[in-house]
Tab-separated table of C-alpha atoms and ligand atoms in Angstrom:
chain	number	residue	atom	x	y	z
A	1	MET	CA	268.487	129.047	87.106
A	2	ARG	CA	266.956	125.609	86.386
A	3	TYR	CA	263.231	126.064	85.838
A	4	GLY	CA	260.166	123.951	85.186
A	5	LEU	CA	257.343	125.279	83.035
A	6	ILE	CA	253.721	124.204	83.410
A	7	GLY	CA	251.828	125.158	80.240
A	8	SER	CA	254.940	125.146	78.048
A	9	SER	CA	253.062	124.783	74.746
A	10	GLY	CA	250.651	127.668	75.400
A	11	ARG	CA	250.736	131.340	74.368
A	12	MET	CA	252.328	132.324	77.680
A	13	GLY	CA	254.555	129.233	77.772
A	14	LYS	CA	256.172	130.208	74.449
A	15	GLU	CA	256.687	133.792	75.599
A	16	ILE	CA	258.313	132.538	78.831
A	17	ILE	CA	260.726	130.220	77.014
A	18	GLU	CA	261.811	133.197	74.874
A	19	THR	CA	262.194	135.542	77.883
A	20	PHE	CA	263.987	132.969	80.099
A	21	LYS	CA	266.719	132.349	77.458
A	22	GLY	CA	270.010	131.733	79.269
A	23	HIS	CA	268.228	129.759	82.013
A	24	ASP	CA	267.795	125.960	81.867
A	25	LEU	CA	264.368	124.582	81.065
A	26	VAL	CA	264.553	121.172	82.806
A	27	LEU	CA	260.867	120.279	83.133
A	28	GLU	CA	257.979	120.846	80.735
A	29	VAL	CA	254.337	120.080	81.430
A	30	SER	CA	251.536	120.502	78.909
A	31	ASP	CA	248.413	118.589	77.959
A	32	THR	CA	250.600	116.265	75.861
A	33	GLY	CA	252.596	115.067	78.904
A	34	ILE	CA	255.532	115.647	81.271
A	35	PHE	CA	259.139	115.882	80.007
A	36	ARG	CA	261.892	116.142	82.612
A	37	HIS	CA	265.669	116.091	82.355
A	38	GLY	CA	266.747	117.768	85.586
A	39	GLU	CA	265.593	119.111	88.954
A	40	PRO	CA	263.968	122.544	88.783
A	41	GLU	CA	264.841	125.209	91.378
A	42	ILE	CA	261.715	127.165	90.425
A	43	ILE	CA	258.448	126.254	88.732
A	44	ILE	CA	256.635	128.709	86.484
A	45	ASP	CA	252.952	127.944	85.964
A	46	PHE	CA	250.809	129.602	83.290
A	47	SER	CA	248.412	126.796	82.401
A	48	ASN	CA	244.947	126.168	83.789
A	49	ARG	CA	243.266	125.115	87.050
A	50	GLU	CA	243.484	121.388	86.326
A	51	ALA	CA	247.268	121.582	85.889
A	52	LEU	CA	247.851	123.568	89.100
A	53	LYS	CA	247.709	120.321	91.110
A	54	THR	CA	250.663	118.975	89.085
A	55	ALA	CA	252.547	122.257	89.573
A	56	ILE	CA	252.080	122.030	93.354
A	57	GLU	CA	253.089	118.336	93.462
A	58	MET	CA	256.267	119.153	91.525
A	59	ALA	CA	257.083	122.042	93.874
A	60	TYR	CA	256.821	119.679	96.893
A	61	GLN	CA	258.795	116.961	95.107
A	62	PHE	CA	261.746	119.204	94.220
A	63	GLY	CA	261.506	121.747	97.067
A	64	ALA	CA	261.165	124.356	94.320
A	65	GLY	CA	259.534	127.783	94.637
A	66	ILE	CA	256.581	128.505	92.382
A	67	VAL	CA	255.496	131.518	90.314
A	68	THR	CA	251.905	131.040	89.231
A	69	GLY	CA	249.911	133.251	86.882
A	70	THR	CA	247.119	130.796	86.107
A	71	THR	CA	243.688	132.439	86.388
A	72	ALA	CA	240.244	131.164	87.411
A	73	LEU	CA	241.663	129.651	90.623
A	74	ASN	CA	239.201	129.200	93.482
A	75	GLN	CA	239.582	129.647	97.260
A	76	SER	CA	240.615	126.032	97.737
A	77	ASP	CA	243.416	126.391	95.110
A	78	ILE	CA	244.677	129.505	96.901
A	79	ALA	CA	244.554	127.607	100.224
A	80	ASP	CA	246.675	124.821	98.645
A	81	LEU	CA	249.207	127.429	97.472
A	82	ARG	CA	249.293	129.012	100.943
A	83	ARG	CA	250.016	125.599	102.486
A	84	LEU	CA	252.839	125.075	99.982
A	85	ALA	CA	254.167	128.550	100.899
A	86	GLU	CA	255.002	127.264	104.388
A	87	ARG	CA	257.718	125.187	102.694
A	88	VAL	CA	258.846	127.209	99.632
A	89	PRO	CA	258.403	130.749	98.220
A	90	VAL	CA	255.194	131.195	96.201
A	91	VAL	CA	254.360	134.239	94.051
A	92	GLN	CA	250.733	134.201	92.907
A	93	SER	CA	249.105	136.874	90.775
A	94	PHE	CA	246.426	137.067	88.102
A	95	ASN	CA	248.541	139.777	86.475
A	96	PHE	CA	252.343	139.963	86.203
A	97	SER	CA	252.521	143.377	84.503
A	98	THR	CA	254.039	146.311	86.387
A	99	GLY	CA	251.337	148.665	85.038
A	100	ILE	CA	248.345	146.774	86.435
A	101	ASN	CA	250.041	146.402	89.797
A	102	LEU	CA	250.741	150.151	89.963
A	103	LEU	CA	247.124	150.769	88.937
A	104	ARG	CA	246.009	148.563	91.841
A	105	MET	CA	248.106	150.617	94.254
A	106	ILE	CA	246.463	153.832	92.925
A	107	LEU	CA	242.950	152.351	93.245
A	108	LYS	CA	243.604	151.125	96.808
A	109	GLU	CA	244.850	154.583	97.779
A	110	TYR	CA	242.184	156.767	96.134
A	111	SER	CA	238.961	154.773	95.558
A	112	SER	CA	237.628	155.723	99.008
A	113	LEU	CA	237.614	159.374	97.817
A	114	LEU	CA	235.293	158.371	94.943
A	115	GLU	CA	232.489	156.711	96.907
A	116	GLU	CA	229.933	159.192	95.450
A	117	PHE	CA	230.791	158.014	91.913
A	118	GLU	CA	229.356	154.955	90.182
A	119	ALA	CA	232.132	152.480	89.319
A	120	GLU	CA	232.311	149.918	86.495
A	121	ILE	CA	235.039	147.834	84.835
A	122	ILE	CA	235.299	146.830	81.184
A	123	GLU	CA	237.845	144.158	80.234
A	124	VAL	CA	238.635	143.020	76.679
A	125	HIS	CA	240.618	139.874	75.788
A	126	HIS	CA	241.298	137.597	72.796
A	127	SER	CA	238.527	135.214	71.802
A	128	ALA	CA	240.461	132.084	72.937
A	129	LYS	CA	240.509	133.217	76.583
A	130	LYS	CA	238.678	130.574	78.611
A	131	ASP	CA	237.629	132.490	81.741
A	132	ALA	CA	235.423	135.555	82.249
A	133	PRO	CA	235.609	137.910	84.019
A	134	SER	CA	239.396	138.065	83.836
A	135	GLY	CA	241.424	137.447	86.996
A	136	THR	CA	242.816	140.970	86.571
A	137	ALA	CA	239.326	142.523	86.564
A	138	ILE	CA	238.566	140.633	89.801
A	139	MET	CA	241.801	141.977	91.343
A	140	LEU	CA	240.942	145.539	90.234
A	141	LYS	CA	237.463	145.209	91.768
A	142	GLU	CA	239.047	144.097	95.062
A	143	SER	CA	241.335	147.139	94.902
A	144	VAL	CA	238.344	149.491	94.442
A	145	GLY	CA	236.926	147.853	97.572
A	146	ARG	CA	233.225	147.631	96.660
A	147	ASP	CA	230.875	145.541	94.563
A	148	LEU	CA	230.743	146.795	90.964
A	149	PRO	CA	229.757	145.445	87.528
A	150	ILE	CA	232.442	143.895	85.306
A	151	HIS	CA	231.754	143.744	81.546
A	152	SER	CA	233.789	141.167	79.595
A	153	VAL	CA	234.391	141.320	75.843
A	154	ARG	CA	236.119	138.459	73.956
A	155	THR	CA	237.332	139.361	70.483
A	156	GLY	CA	240.317	139.079	68.141
A	157	GLY	CA	243.830	138.680	69.510
A	158	ILE	CA	243.852	141.353	72.242
A	159	PRO	CA	246.276	140.270	75.056
A	160	GLY	CA	244.405	142.309	77.728
A	161	ASP	CA	242.702	145.720	78.092
A	162	HIS	CA	241.216	146.915	81.394
A	163	ARG	CA	239.284	150.141	81.976
A	164	VAL	CA	237.960	151.315	85.330
A	165	PHE	CA	235.270	154.026	85.163
A	166	PHE	CA	234.168	156.327	87.974
A	167	ALA	CA	231.258	158.487	86.822
A	168	ASN	CA	228.632	160.843	88.216
A	169	GLU	CA	226.208	163.273	86.533
A	170	GLY	CA	228.930	165.808	85.795
A	171	GLU	CA	232.225	164.030	85.158
A	172	VAL	CA	233.971	160.788	84.335
A	173	ILE	CA	237.316	159.468	85.510
A	174	GLU	CA	238.623	156.622	83.379
A	175	ILE	CA	241.764	154.707	84.321
A	176	SER	CA	242.921	152.287	81.682
A	177	HIS	CA	245.687	149.800	81.018
A	178	ARG	CA	246.530	148.076	77.754
A	179	VAL	CA	248.920	145.196	77.229
A	180	ILE	CA	250.670	145.541	73.881
A	181	SER	CA	252.685	142.324	74.181
A	182	ARG	CA	252.419	139.216	76.395
A	183	LYS	CA	256.144	139.646	76.905
A	184	VAL	CA	255.395	141.980	79.855
A	185	PHE	CA	253.880	139.024	81.757
A	186	ALA	CA	256.885	136.818	80.957
A	187	ILE	CA	259.291	139.552	82.139
A	188	GLY	CA	257.178	139.823	85.325
A	189	ALA	CA	257.442	136.060	85.839
A	190	LEU	CA	261.243	136.261	85.453
A	191	LYS	CA	261.448	139.054	88.069
A	192	ALA	CA	259.236	136.970	90.385
A	193	ALA	CA	261.537	133.953	89.892
A	194	MET	CA	264.549	136.118	90.881
A	195	PHE	CA	262.566	137.339	93.921
A	196	CYS	CA	261.911	133.702	94.941
A	197	ALA	CA	265.607	132.837	94.630
A	198	GLU	CA	266.278	135.171	97.614
A	199	ARG	CA	263.581	133.655	99.843
A	200	GLU	CA	263.145	130.456	101.882
A	201	ASN	CA	259.335	130.382	101.857
A	202	GLY	CA	256.231	132.619	102.074
A	203	PHE	CA	253.187	133.611	100.017
A	204	TYR	CA	253.711	136.761	97.940
A	205	SER	CA	251.808	138.894	95.416
A	206	TYR	CA	253.412	140.441	92.343
A	207	GLU	CA	252.944	143.831	94.033
A	208	GLU	CA	255.617	142.769	96.546
A	209	VAL	CA	257.912	141.868	93.652
A	210	VAL	CA	257.350	145.338	92.096
A	211	ARG	CA	258.246	147.049	95.417
A	212	TRP	CA	261.319	144.799	95.800
A	213	MET	CA	262.476	145.716	92.249
A	214	GLN	CA	262.137	149.447	93.062
A	215	LYS	CA	264.438	149.079	96.108
A	216	ARG	CA	267.189	147.202	94.231
B	1	NAD	P1	246.902	128.598	76.449
B	1	NAD	O1	245.558	127.952	76.327
B	1	NAD	O2	247.542	129.155	75.230
B	1	NAD	O3	247.931	127.545	77.116
B	1	NAD	C1	247.573	126.697	78.194
B	1	NAD	C2	248.735	125.743	78.480
B	1	NAD	O4	248.367	124.892	79.591
B	1	NAD	C3	249.050	124.786	77.313
B	1	NAD	O5	250.447	124.513	77.289
B	1	NAD	C4	248.302	123.511	77.687
B	1	NAD	O6	248.883	122.343	77.096
B	1	NAD	C5	248.495	123.514	79.209
B	1	NAD	N1	247.457	122.718	79.867
B	1	NAD	C6	246.115	122.887	79.802
B	1	NAD	N2	245.489	121.943	80.536
B	1	NAD	C7	246.452	121.162	81.080
B	1	NAD	C8	246.455	120.030	81.943
B	1	NAD	N3	245.308	119.509	82.432
B	1	NAD	N4	247.646	119.498	82.295
B	1	NAD	C9	248.816	120.012	81.846
B	1	NAD	N5	248.882	121.086	81.021
B	1	NAD	C10	247.718	121.660	80.649
B	1	NAD	O7	246.728	129.723	77.569
B	1	NAD	P2	247.641	131.021	77.808
B	1	NAD	O8	247.085	132.156	77.049
B	1	NAD	O9	249.081	130.648	77.670
B	1	NAD	O10	247.311	131.305	79.359
B	1	NAD	C11	247.625	130.347	80.352
B	1	NAD	C12	247.089	130.827	81.694
B	1	NAD	O11	247.785	132.012	82.091
B	1	NAD	C13	245.603	131.182	81.691
B	1	NAD	O12	245.054	130.827	82.949
B	1	NAD	C14	245.622	132.689	81.513
B	1	NAD	O13	244.456	133.323	81.974
B	1	NAD	C15	246.832	133.030	82.365
B	1	NAD	N6	247.475	134.320	82.115
B	1	NAD	C16	247.928	134.950	83.217
B	1	NAD	C17	248.615	136.140	83.083
B	1	NAD	C18	249.152	136.791	84.336
B	1	NAD	O14	249.846	137.818	84.225
B	1	NAD	N7	248.877	136.232	85.509
B	1	NAD	C19	248.850	136.676	81.829
B	1	NAD	C20	248.387	135.985	80.707
B	1	NAD	C21	247.710	134.793	80.867
Protein backbone atom coordinates (compact mmCIF):
# COMPACT_ATOMS: atom_id res chain seq x y z
CA MET A 1 0.00 0.00 0.00
CA ARG A 2 1.31 3.49 -0.89
CA TYR A 3 0.31 5.87 1.89
CA GLY A 4 0.55 9.55 2.71
CA LEU A 5 0.94 10.69 6.31
CA ILE A 6 -0.28 14.05 7.60
CA GLY A 7 1.46 14.78 10.91
CA SER A 8 4.45 12.56 10.16
CA SER A 9 6.78 14.20 12.70
CA GLY A 10 4.33 13.94 15.62
CA ARG A 11 3.94 11.35 18.39
CA MET A 12 1.28 9.49 16.40
CA GLY A 13 3.09 10.02 13.09
CA LYS A 14 6.19 8.20 14.41
CA GLU A 15 4.09 5.34 15.78
CA ILE A 16 2.32 5.01 12.40
CA ILE A 17 5.57 4.88 10.42
CA GLU A 18 6.74 2.06 12.72
CA THR A 19 3.43 0.14 12.45
CA PHE A 20 3.07 0.60 8.66
CA LYS A 21 6.54 -0.92 7.97
CA GLY A 22 6.35 -2.89 4.72
CA HIS A 23 4.06 -0.26 3.16
CA ASP A 24 5.39 2.68 1.10
CA LEU A 25 5.37 6.12 2.68
CA VAL A 26 5.15 8.32 -0.44
CA LEU A 27 3.89 11.60 1.02
CA GLU A 28 4.74 13.32 4.30
CA VAL A 29 3.13 16.47 5.64
CA SER A 30 4.17 18.23 8.83
CA ASP A 31 4.57 21.81 9.97
CA THR A 32 7.99 21.86 8.26
CA GLY A 33 6.49 21.22 4.79
CA ILE A 34 5.27 18.67 2.22
CA PHE A 35 7.55 15.92 0.86
CA ARG A 36 6.18 13.72 -1.92
CA HIS A 37 7.75 11.03 -4.07
CA GLY A 38 4.74 9.07 -5.28
CA GLU A 39 0.94 8.94 -5.44
CA PRO A 40 -0.72 7.75 -2.24
CA GLU A 41 -3.61 5.25 -2.39
CA ILE A 42 -4.58 6.17 1.18
CA ILE A 43 -3.95 9.17 3.40
CA ILE A 44 -3.52 8.80 7.15
CA ASP A 45 -4.10 12.00 9.12
CA PHE A 46 -3.13 12.42 12.78
CA SER A 47 -2.20 16.10 12.89
CA ASN A 48 -4.40 19.03 13.86
CA ARG A 49 -7.44 20.94 12.56
CA GLU A 50 -5.40 23.37 10.45
CA ALA A 51 -3.76 20.50 8.55
CA LEU A 52 -7.04 18.68 7.83
CA LYS A 53 -7.67 21.01 4.87
CA THR A 54 -4.39 19.83 3.28
CA ALA A 55 -5.32 16.19 3.98
CA ILE A 56 -8.68 16.65 2.22
CA GLU A 57 -7.09 18.48 -0.76
CA MET A 58 -4.59 15.63 -1.16
CA ALA A 59 -7.37 13.02 -1.01
CA TYR A 60 -9.22 14.82 -3.86
CA GLN A 61 -6.01 15.29 -5.84
CA PHE A 62 -5.01 11.62 -5.74
CA GLY A 63 -8.46 10.01 -5.43
CA ALA A 64 -7.14 8.47 -2.21
CA GLY A 65 -9.22 7.28 0.75
CA ILE A 66 -8.57 8.93 4.09
CA VAL A 67 -8.24 7.65 7.67
CA THR A 68 -8.40 10.58 10.05
CA GLY A 69 -7.86 10.52 13.80
CA THR A 70 -7.30 14.24 14.31
CA THR A 71 -9.34 15.58 17.24
CA ALA A 72 -10.98 18.94 17.97
CA LEU A 73 -12.71 18.93 14.57
CA ASN A 74 -15.89 21.00 14.31
CA GLN A 75 -19.18 20.38 12.47
CA SER A 76 -17.94 22.13 9.34
CA ASP A 77 -14.81 19.88 9.22
CA ILE A 78 -17.03 16.80 9.53
CA ALA A 79 -19.27 18.18 6.74
CA ASP A 80 -16.16 18.58 4.52
CA LEU A 81 -15.18 14.96 5.24
CA ARG A 82 -18.72 13.77 4.44
CA ARG A 83 -18.58 15.60 1.10
CA LEU A 84 -15.23 13.94 0.35
CA ALA A 85 -16.80 10.57 1.28
CA GLU A 86 -19.06 10.83 -1.78
CA ARG A 87 -15.89 10.32 -3.85
CA VAL A 88 -13.57 8.13 -1.71
CA PRO A 89 -13.77 6.01 1.48
CA VAL A 90 -13.32 8.04 4.69
CA VAL A 91 -12.84 6.56 8.17
CA GLN A 92 -13.12 9.22 10.88
CA SER A 93 -12.81 8.56 14.60
CA PHE A 94 -11.51 10.39 17.65
CA ASN A 95 -10.32 7.00 18.92
CA PHE A 96 -8.82 4.13 16.91
CA SER A 97 -8.50 1.65 19.80
CA THR A 98 -10.65 -1.49 19.79
CA GLY A 99 -11.28 -1.15 23.55
CA ILE A 100 -12.86 2.30 23.44
CA ASN A 101 -15.04 1.31 20.51
CA LEU A 102 -16.28 -1.79 22.37
CA LEU A 103 -16.89 0.40 25.42
CA ARG A 104 -19.00 2.71 23.24
CA MET A 105 -21.08 -0.25 22.07
CA ILE A 106 -21.66 -1.27 25.73
CA LEU A 107 -22.65 2.29 26.73
CA LYS A 108 -25.06 2.63 23.79
CA GLU A 109 -26.70 -0.67 24.73
CA TYR A 110 -27.00 -0.24 28.51
CA SER A 111 -26.92 3.48 29.47
CA SER A 112 -30.71 3.75 29.12
CA LEU A 113 -31.00 1.25 32.02
CA LEU A 114 -28.97 3.64 34.21
CA GLU A 115 -31.06 6.80 33.85
CA GLU A 116 -31.59 6.95 37.66
CA PHE A 117 -27.81 7.17 38.19
CA GLU A 118 -25.72 10.34 37.99
CA ALA A 119 -23.11 10.05 35.22
CA GLU A 120 -19.69 11.71 34.92
CA ILE A 121 -16.55 11.20 32.83
CA ILE A 122 -12.94 11.74 33.88
CA GLU A 123 -10.27 11.75 31.16
CA VAL A 124 -6.51 12.00 31.76
CA HIS A 125 -3.91 12.75 29.06
CA HIS A 126 -0.27 13.86 28.72
CA SER A 127 0.47 17.51 29.38
CA ALA A 128 1.28 18.27 25.69
CA LYS A 129 -2.26 17.42 24.54
CA LYS A 130 -3.71 20.55 22.95
CA ASP A 131 -7.47 19.96 23.21
CA ALA A 132 -9.78 19.43 26.19
CA PRO A 133 -12.09 17.65 26.67
CA SER A 134 -10.65 14.81 24.60
CA GLY A 135 -12.45 13.75 21.42
CA THR A 136 -12.85 10.31 23.02
CA ALA A 137 -14.63 11.76 26.07
CA ILE A 138 -17.02 13.59 23.71
CA MET A 139 -17.70 10.31 21.86
CA LEU A 140 -18.32 8.47 25.16
CA LYS A 141 -20.75 11.20 26.26
CA GLU A 142 -22.64 10.80 22.96
CA SER A 143 -22.79 7.04 23.59
CA VAL A 144 -24.28 7.58 27.08
CA GLY A 145 -26.91 9.71 25.32
CA ARG A 146 -27.34 12.55 27.84
CA ASP A 147 -25.61 15.71 28.98
CA LEU A 148 -22.99 14.97 31.65
CA PRO A 149 -19.89 16.64 33.12
CA ILE A 150 -16.46 15.79 31.66
CA HIS A 151 -13.40 16.43 33.86
CA SER A 152 -10.07 16.76 32.02
CA VAL A 153 -6.67 16.25 33.64
CA ARG A 154 -3.41 16.99 31.76
CA THR A 155 -0.30 15.52 33.35
CA GLY A 156 2.88 13.58 32.58
CA GLY A 157 3.08 11.31 29.55
CA ILE A 158 -0.23 9.42 29.84
CA PRO A 159 -1.43 8.39 26.31
CA GLY A 160 -5.13 8.31 27.36
CA ASP A 161 -7.26 7.18 30.33
CA HIS A 162 -11.07 7.40 30.30
CA ARG A 163 -13.41 6.56 33.19
CA VAL A 164 -17.19 6.68 33.03
CA PHE A 165 -18.97 6.75 36.41
CA PHE A 166 -22.61 5.93 37.10
CA ALA A 167 -23.41 6.55 40.77
CA ASN A 168 -26.39 6.81 43.11
CA GLU A 169 -26.66 6.89 46.92
CA GLY A 170 -25.96 3.18 47.26
CA GLU A 171 -23.62 2.03 44.51
CA VAL A 172 -21.13 3.02 41.85
CA ILE A 173 -20.49 1.50 38.44
CA GLU A 174 -17.17 2.55 36.94
CA ILE A 175 -16.19 1.59 33.40
CA SER A 176 -12.64 2.45 32.52
CA HIS A 177 -10.20 2.18 29.65
CA ARG A 178 -6.46 2.79 29.70
CA VAL A 179 -4.14 3.06 26.73
CA ILE A 180 -0.75 1.58 27.59
CA SER A 181 0.86 2.35 24.22
CA ARG A 182 -0.04 4.67 21.32
CA LYS A 183 0.68 1.68 19.12
CA VAL A 184 -2.97 0.58 19.55
CA PHE A 185 -4.09 3.70 17.64
CA ALA A 186 -1.55 3.06 14.87
CA ILE A 187 -2.71 -0.57 14.56
CA GLY A 188 -6.30 0.74 14.39
CA ALA A 189 -5.31 3.14 11.61
CA LEU A 190 -3.71 0.26 9.67
CA LYS A 191 -6.89 -1.84 9.99
CA ALA A 192 -8.93 1.18 8.83
CA ALA A 193 -6.61 1.61 5.81
CA MET A 194 -7.18 -2.08 4.88
CA PHE A 195 -10.95 -1.51 5.30
CA CYS A 196 -10.76 1.47 2.90
CA ALA A 197 -8.88 -0.60 0.31
CA GLU A 198 -12.06 -2.73 -0.12
CA ARG A 199 -14.39 0.25 -0.59
CA GLU A 200 -15.16 2.76 -3.36
CA ASN A 201 -16.46 5.56 -1.13
CA GLY A 202 -18.54 6.26 2.01
CA PHE A 203 -18.19 7.79 5.48
CA TYR A 204 -17.34 5.25 8.19
CA SER A 205 -16.59 5.17 11.93
CA TYR A 206 -13.92 2.97 13.49
CA GLU A 207 -16.76 0.95 15.05
CA GLU A 208 -17.61 -0.27 11.53
CA VAL A 209 -13.98 -1.28 11.05
CA VAL A 210 -14.07 -3.26 14.34
CA ARG A 211 -17.24 -5.12 13.22
CA TRP A 212 -15.68 -5.78 9.79
CA MET A 213 -12.53 -7.22 11.46
CA GLN A 214 -14.69 -9.57 13.59
CA LYS A 215 -16.38 -11.00 10.46
CA ARG A 216 -13.11 -11.67 8.59
P1 LIG B 1 1.77 16.00 17.91
O1 LIG B 1 1.63 17.42 18.36
O2 LIG B 1 2.85 15.16 18.49
O3 LIG B 1 1.93 15.98 16.30
C1 LIG B 1 1.17 16.81 15.44
C2 LIG B 1 1.68 16.63 14.00
O4 LIG B 1 0.89 17.47 13.13
C3 LIG B 1 3.14 17.07 13.80
O5 LIG B 1 3.75 16.25 12.81
C4 LIG B 1 3.01 18.49 13.26
O6 LIG B 1 4.14 18.88 12.48
C5 LIG B 1 1.76 18.34 12.38
N1 LIG B 1 1.11 19.63 12.17
C6 LIG B 1 0.63 20.49 13.11
N2 LIG B 1 0.11 21.58 12.52
C7 LIG B 1 0.26 21.42 11.18
C8 LIG B 1 -0.08 22.20 10.04
N3 LIG B 1 -0.72 23.38 10.14
N4 LIG B 1 0.23 21.70 8.82
C9 LIG B 1 0.85 20.50 8.67
N5 LIG B 1 1.20 19.72 9.72
C10 LIG B 1 0.90 20.17 10.96
O7 LIG B 1 0.33 15.34 18.15
P2 LIG B 1 -0.02 13.78 18.31
O8 LIG B 1 0.04 13.40 19.73
O9 LIG B 1 0.75 13.00 17.29
O10 LIG B 1 -1.57 13.81 17.90
C11 LIG B 1 -1.98 14.23 16.62
C12 LIG B 1 -3.50 14.28 16.56
O11 LIG B 1 -4.02 12.95 16.69
C13 LIG B 1 -4.15 15.10 17.67
O12 LIG B 1 -5.30 15.74 17.14
C14 LIG B 1 -4.53 14.05 18.69
O13 LIG B 1 -5.56 14.45 19.55
C15 LIG B 1 -4.96 12.93 17.76
N6 LIG B 1 -4.98 11.58 18.31
C16 LIG B 1 -6.00 10.81 17.89
C17 LIG B 1 -6.06 9.49 18.29
C18 LIG B 1 -7.19 8.64 17.75
O14 LIG B 1 -7.22 7.43 18.04
N7 LIG B 1 -8.10 9.22 16.98
C19 LIG B 1 -5.09 8.96 19.12
C20 LIG B 1 -4.04 9.78 19.52
C21 LIG B 1 -3.99 11.09 19.10
